[in-house]
Tab-separated table of C-alpha atoms in Angstrom:
chain	number	residue	atom	x	y	z
Z	1	MET	CA	0.000	0.000	0.000
Z	2	ALA	CA	1.298	3.429	-0.952
Z	3	ASP	CA	1.358	6.328	1.501
Z	4	LYS	CA	-0.863	8.477	-0.752
Z	5	PHE	CA	-4.323	7.881	-2.144
Z	6	ALA	CA	-6.237	9.419	-5.050
Z	7	ILE	CA	-9.801	9.203	-6.342
Z	8	ILE	CA	-10.413	9.757	-10.059
Z	9	THR	CA	-13.952	9.881	-11.438
Z	10	GLY	CA	-14.938	9.288	-15.047
Z	11	ALA	CA	-11.802	7.159	-15.360
Z	12	SER	CA	-12.871	4.490	-17.857
Z	13	THR	CA	-11.838	6.501	-20.933
Z	14	GLY	CA	-10.593	9.901	-22.088
Z	15	ILE	CA	-9.204	12.527	-19.728
Z	16	GLY	CA	-10.138	10.534	-16.611
Z	17	PHE	CA	-8.321	7.433	-17.850
Z	18	GLU	CA	-5.205	9.503	-18.480
Z	19	LEU	CA	-5.442	11.216	-15.076
Z	20	ALA	CA	-5.671	7.832	-13.375
Z	21	THR	CA	-2.652	6.663	-15.356
Z	22	LEU	CA	-0.640	9.683	-14.214
Z	23	ALA	CA	-1.702	9.199	-10.594
Z	24	ALA	CA	-0.682	5.526	-10.607
Z	25	LYS	CA	2.611	6.381	-12.306
Z	26	ASP	CA	3.263	8.948	-9.582
Z	27	GLY	CA	2.894	6.291	-6.900
Z	28	TYR	CA	-0.671	6.871	-5.735
Z	29	ASP	CA	-2.991	4.087	-4.737
Z	30	ILE	CA	-6.083	4.903	-6.744
Z	31	LEU	CA	-9.824	4.422	-6.563
Z	32	VAL	CA	-11.403	4.864	-9.983
Z	33	VAL	CA	-15.065	5.116	-10.877
Z	34	ALA	CA	-17.273	5.320	-13.961
Z	35	ASN	CA	-20.859	4.482	-14.806
Z	36	GLU	CA	-19.932	1.610	-17.120
Z	37	ALA	CA	-18.420	-1.856	-16.784
Z	38	LEU	CA	-15.417	-0.713	-18.832
Z	39	ILE	CA	-13.993	0.733	-15.614
Z	40	GLN	CA	-12.939	-2.787	-14.587
Z	41	SER	CA	-10.723	-3.314	-17.640
Z	42	ALA	CA	-9.333	0.206	-17.207
Z	43	ALA	CA	-8.444	-0.657	-13.611
Z	44	ALA	CA	-6.535	-3.710	-14.800
Z	45	ASP	CA	-4.451	-1.412	-17.004
Z	46	PHE	CA	-3.630	0.927	-14.117
Z	47	LYS	CA	-2.264	-1.949	-12.027
Z	48	GLN	CA	0.832	-2.168	-14.231
Z	49	PHE	CA	2.385	0.680	-12.262
Z	50	GLY	CA	2.524	-1.295	-9.024
Z	51	THR	CA	0.154	0.617	-6.760
Z	52	ASP	CA	-3.153	-0.580	-5.333
Z	53	VAL	CA	-6.090	-0.042	-7.673
Z	54	ALA	CA	-9.770	-0.334	-6.782
Z	55	ALA	CA	-12.642	0.247	-9.189
Z	56	VAL	CA	-16.306	1.060	-8.674
Z	57	GLU	CA	-19.044	1.068	-11.281
Z	58	ALA	CA	-21.463	3.753	-10.108
Z	59	ASP	CA	-23.727	6.456	-11.475
Z	60	LEU	CA	-22.339	9.714	-10.132
Z	61	SER	CA	-25.421	11.608	-11.243
Z	62	THR	CA	-27.077	10.170	-8.125
Z	63	ILE	CA	-26.426	10.661	-4.433
Z	64	GLU	CA	-26.468	6.872	-4.063
Z	65	GLY	CA	-23.751	6.510	-6.688
Z	66	VAL	CA	-21.488	9.030	-4.976
Z	67	ASP	CA	-22.129	7.327	-1.631
Z	68	ALA	CA	-21.100	3.988	-3.170
Z	69	LEU	CA	-17.841	5.571	-4.304
Z	70	LEU	CA	-17.204	7.054	-0.876
Z	71	ALA	CA	-17.931	3.736	0.825
Z	72	ALA	CA	-15.244	2.122	-1.335
Z	73	THR	CA	-12.581	4.350	0.280
Z	74	ASN	CA	-13.076	2.352	3.505
Z	75	GLY	CA	-12.443	5.543	5.437
Z	76	ARG	CA	-8.994	6.105	3.961
Z	77	LYS	CA	-7.635	9.659	3.881
Z	78	VAL	CA	-8.006	11.153	0.396
Z	79	ASP	CA	-4.892	13.030	-0.673
Z	80	VAL	CA	-6.003	13.831	-4.226
Z	81	LEU	CA	-9.448	14.026	-5.776
Z	82	CYS	CA	-9.891	14.385	-9.538
Z	83	ALA	CA	-13.574	15.162	-10.057
Z	84	ASN	CA	-13.627	14.570	-13.779
Z	85	ALA	CA	-16.914	12.740	-14.468
Z	86	GLY	CA	-19.069	14.622	-16.938
Z	87	HIS	CA	-21.679	14.166	-19.604
Z	88	GLY	CA	-22.544	16.108	-22.760
Z	89	LEU	CA	-25.688	16.548	-24.817
Z	90	GLY	CA	-26.066	17.940	-28.303
Z	91	HIS	CA	-29.047	19.190	-30.355
Z	92	GLY	CA	-31.494	21.999	-29.589
Z	93	PHE	CA	-32.748	22.279	-26.036
Z	94	LEU	CA	-36.442	22.264	-26.976
Z	95	ASP	CA	-35.968	18.892	-28.683
Z	96	GLN	CA	-34.242	17.228	-25.742
Z	97	LYS	CA	-35.885	14.801	-23.342
Z	98	VAL	CA	-36.174	15.916	-19.739
Z	99	ASP	CA	-34.401	12.795	-18.483
Z	100	ASP	CA	-31.467	13.508	-20.818
Z	101	TRP	CA	-30.842	17.121	-19.830
Z	102	ARG	CA	-31.408	16.348	-16.171
Z	103	ASN	CA	-28.744	13.642	-16.386
Z	104	VAL	CA	-26.254	16.227	-17.682
Z	105	ILE	CA	-27.040	18.594	-14.809
Z	106	ASP	CA	-27.055	15.855	-12.188
Z	107	THR	CA	-23.737	14.417	-13.387
Z	108	ASN	CA	-21.855	17.632	-14.096
Z	109	ILE	CA	-23.179	19.708	-11.213
Z	110	THR	CA	-25.098	17.846	-8.488
Z	111	GLY	CA	-22.884	14.773	-8.281
Z	112	THR	CA	-19.705	16.837	-8.490
Z	113	LEU	CA	-20.788	19.228	-5.735
Z	114	TYR	CA	-21.918	16.413	-3.459
Z	115	LEU	CA	-18.587	14.627	-3.902
Z	116	LEU	CA	-16.644	17.802	-3.131
Z	117	GLN	CA	-18.774	18.503	-0.073
Z	118	LYS	CA	-18.140	15.006	1.268
Z	119	VAL	CA	-14.381	14.823	0.583
Z	120	MET	CA	-13.092	18.345	1.122
Z	121	PRO	CA	-14.045	19.032	4.777
Z	122	ALA	CA	-11.458	16.498	5.971
Z	123	MET	CA	-8.864	18.108	3.707
Z	124	VAL	CA	-9.631	21.554	5.074
Z	125	ALA	CA	-9.655	20.312	8.679
Z	126	GLY	CA	-6.238	18.712	8.168
Z	127	ASN	CA	-5.017	21.573	5.957
Z	128	ASP	CA	-3.804	19.047	3.410
Z	129	GLY	CA	-5.152	17.908	0.047
Z	130	LYS	CA	-5.361	18.568	-3.658
Z	131	VAL	CA	-8.509	18.696	-5.796
Z	132	LEU	CA	-8.830	18.908	-9.571
Z	133	VAL	CA	-12.241	19.645	-11.078
Z	134	THR	CA	-12.753	19.348	-14.822
Z	135	GLY	CA	-14.554	22.444	-16.017
Z	136	SER	CA	-14.348	23.641	-19.614
Z	137	VAL	CA	-13.717	26.660	-21.786
Z	138	ALA	CA	-17.294	25.866	-22.916
Z	139	GLY	CA	-18.376	27.497	-19.668
Z	140	TYR	CA	-17.274	30.824	-21.114
Z	141	ILE	CA	-19.333	30.418	-24.287
Z	142	PRO	CA	-23.134	30.419	-24.715
Z	143	GLY	CA	-23.457	26.973	-26.273
Z	144	ALA	CA	-26.083	27.036	-29.011
Z	145	PHE	CA	-27.069	23.392	-29.669
Z	146	GLN	CA	-25.135	22.397	-26.555
Z	147	ALA	CA	-26.832	24.787	-24.163
Z	148	VAL	CA	-27.263	22.583	-21.104
Z	149	TYR	CA	-23.695	21.244	-21.217
Z	150	ASN	CA	-22.109	24.675	-21.623
Z	151	GLY	CA	-24.377	26.063	-18.923
Z	152	SER	CA	-23.343	23.277	-16.561
Z	153	LYS	CA	-19.679	24.027	-17.173
Z	154	ALA	CA	-20.282	27.749	-16.638
Z	155	PHE	CA	-21.644	26.770	-13.242
Z	156	ILE	CA	-18.609	24.596	-12.466
Z	157	ASP	CA	-16.105	27.239	-13.625
Z	158	SER	CA	-17.829	29.845	-11.440
Z	159	PHE	CA	-18.427	27.543	-8.484
Z	160	THR	CA	-14.828	26.415	-8.186
Z	161	GLU	CA	-13.624	30.014	-8.297
Z	162	ALA	CA	-15.972	30.849	-5.420
Z	163	LEU	CA	-15.057	27.760	-3.396
Z	164	ARG	CA	-11.349	28.541	-3.775
Z	165	ASN	CA	-12.008	31.835	-2.064
Z	166	GLU	CA	-14.068	30.243	0.705
Z	167	ILE	CA	-11.247	27.846	1.667
Z	168	LYS	CA	-8.333	30.230	1.162
Z	169	GLU	CA	-7.379	30.157	4.845
Z	170	ALA	CA	-6.603	26.442	4.455
Z	171	ASP	CA	-3.462	27.155	2.463
Z	172	GLY	CA	-2.449	23.496	2.450
Z	173	VAL	CA	-5.498	22.634	0.339
Z	174	THR	CA	-5.554	23.492	-3.348
Z	175	LEU	CA	-8.479	23.459	-5.764
Z	176	THR	CA	-7.582	23.490	-9.454
Z	177	THR	CA	-10.012	23.906	-12.350
Z	178	LEU	CA	-9.012	22.211	-15.604
Z	179	MET	CA	-10.577	23.930	-18.613
Z	180	PRO	CA	-10.120	22.017	-21.861
Z	181	GLY	CA	-11.514	22.801	-25.276
Z	182	PRO	CA	-12.616	20.026	-27.669
Z	183	VAL	CA	-10.826	16.769	-26.835
Z	184	ASP	CA	-10.575	13.591	-28.900
Z	185	THR	CA	-12.677	11.337	-26.690
Z	186	GLU	CA	-15.993	9.459	-26.785
Z	187	PHE	CA	-17.693	12.663	-25.599
Z	188	PHE	CA	-19.059	13.645	-29.014
Z	189	ASP	CA	-20.334	10.177	-29.807
Z	190	ARG	CA	-22.106	9.931	-26.462
Z	191	ALA	CA	-23.538	13.440	-26.896
Z	192	ASP	CA	-24.906	12.491	-30.349
Z	193	MET	CA	-22.715	15.106	-32.038
Z	194	ASN	CA	-20.987	13.028	-34.716
Z	195	ASP	CA	-22.667	15.039	-37.484
Z	196	THR	CA	-21.401	18.386	-36.194
Z	197	SER	CA	-18.416	20.457	-37.224
Z	198	VAL	CA	-16.816	20.226	-33.778
Z	199	GLY	CA	-17.568	16.521	-33.502
Z	200	THR	CA	-15.747	15.730	-36.747
Z	201	ASP	CA	-12.904	18.212	-36.274
Z	202	PRO	CA	-9.634	16.277	-36.702
Z	203	ASN	CA	-7.720	18.814	-34.606
Z	204	LYS	CA	-9.241	18.016	-31.226
Z	205	ARG	CA	-6.647	17.717	-28.455
Z	206	ASP	CA	-5.223	14.423	-27.273
Z	207	PRO	CA	-6.733	13.505	-23.866
Z	208	ALA	CA	-3.280	12.487	-22.622
Z	209	ASP	CA	-2.014	16.033	-23.239
Z	210	VAL	CA	-5.040	17.567	-21.534
Z	211	ALA	CA	-4.672	15.280	-18.527
Z	212	LYS	CA	-0.970	16.149	-18.257
Z	213	ASP	CA	-1.817	19.855	-18.253
Z	214	GLY	CA	-4.347	19.243	-15.495
Z	215	TRP	CA	-2.118	16.977	-13.427
Z	216	ASP	CA	0.840	19.353	-13.600
Z	217	ALA	CA	-1.388	22.270	-12.569
Z	218	LEU	CA	-2.833	20.188	-9.736
Z	219	MET	CA	0.568	19.171	-8.425
Z	220	SER	CA	1.840	22.754	-8.534
Z	221	GLY	CA	-1.267	24.084	-6.812
Z	222	LYS	CA	-2.458	26.348	-9.615
Z	223	ALA	CA	-5.956	27.775	-9.372
Z	224	SER	CA	-6.875	26.968	-12.957
Z	225	VAL	CA	-5.451	26.002	-16.311
Z	226	PHE	CA	-6.674	26.302	-19.877
Z	227	SER	CA	-5.417	23.230	-21.716
Z	228	GLY	CA	-3.828	24.283	-24.993
Z	229	PHE	CA	-2.876	27.643	-26.476
Z	230	MET	CA	-5.998	28.042	-28.616
Z	231	THR	CA	-8.213	27.153	-25.660
Z	232	LYS	CA	-6.560	29.911	-23.636
Z	233	VAL	CA	-7.158	32.338	-26.508
Z	234	GLN	CA	-10.824	31.306	-26.565
Z	235	GLY	CA	-11.107	31.929	-22.843
Z	236	VAL	CA	-9.582	35.399	-23.130
Z	237	LEU	CA	-11.690	36.407	-26.128
Z	238	ALA	CA	-14.875	35.150	-24.490
Z	239	ASN	CA	-14.534	37.954	-21.955
Z	240	VAL	CA	-14.661	40.676	-24.606
Z	241	ILE	CA	-16.846	39.285	-27.415
Z	242	PRO	CA	-20.626	39.801	-27.004
Z	243	GLY	CA	-22.553	36.727	-25.955
Z	244	SER	CA	-24.770	36.828	-29.030
Z	245	VAL	CA	-21.699	36.621	-31.259
Z	246	LEU	CA	-20.255	33.749	-29.231
Z	247	ALA	CA	-23.558	31.869	-29.433
Z	248	GLU	CA	-23.632	32.267	-33.217
Z	249	GLN	CA	-20.038	31.041	-33.495
Z	250	HIS	CA	-20.880	28.050	-31.333
Z	251	ARG	CA	-23.907	27.312	-33.485
Z	252	LYS	CA	-21.639	26.905	-36.504
Z	253	MET	CA	-19.669	24.263	-34.611
Z	254	ALA	CA	-22.427	22.365	-32.839
Z	255	GLU	CA	-25.569	22.592	-34.991
Z	256	PRO	CA	-26.663	19.135	-36.199
Z	257	GLY	CA	-25.591	18.585	-39.787
Z	258	SER	CA	-22.814	21.184	-39.636
Z	259	ALA	CA	-20.076	18.628	-40.251
Z	260	LYS	CA	-17.905	19.585	-43.195
Z	261	ASP	CA	-18.102	17.300	-46.226
């Protein structure tokens, strides 16, 4: 058993898989979770680095799912938490099913906040711990045809900034917000966005590179990090370009059928 322990959510694929890989490589025992059976095969891959690996299949959009994850810690002190689980949803809001958009909100916001509220008090009390939350540059952009997802990330980007301020007296605890742009993961397939310009863009970032940006920022205690130069440019410009213009630009990327021939 290692002397440090990390939890990584959404770890079956994509950014979460790469974060778990980095944690195991850095000598952390890890507890990984996802809402699909694939998390078990991912866990087998993480074991190659010689630390203890435990995996939980749980739906983090529910309180019960988060509680199942927490129970799997067996009361062990959490040194690092990577709250990465998230879910996207394409198409126009008025055409979406209630259960679908609620799942995005419950996964990206409710489950994330509940997990933070359960794990972070012990960190603050002991003045020791590191937390990485996966936000998105999408939170800076009104997301036409991806409105609920972008809105959920706007909440997360804002919430983590506020929470950082609330816990600032606990200077041994750091809270880092990772803000990627489009990443080459299963996200667009799961969000039913394979016929969109952004979904078919061949220049999406490698999840391993995004995870490395996030992990390095987490380890150095940075407040936030935009992953990739163009993502940082997007974040800066989003503060000066009118929202209506940003929404129209996003429409061109995310509207169904906008994929380039």
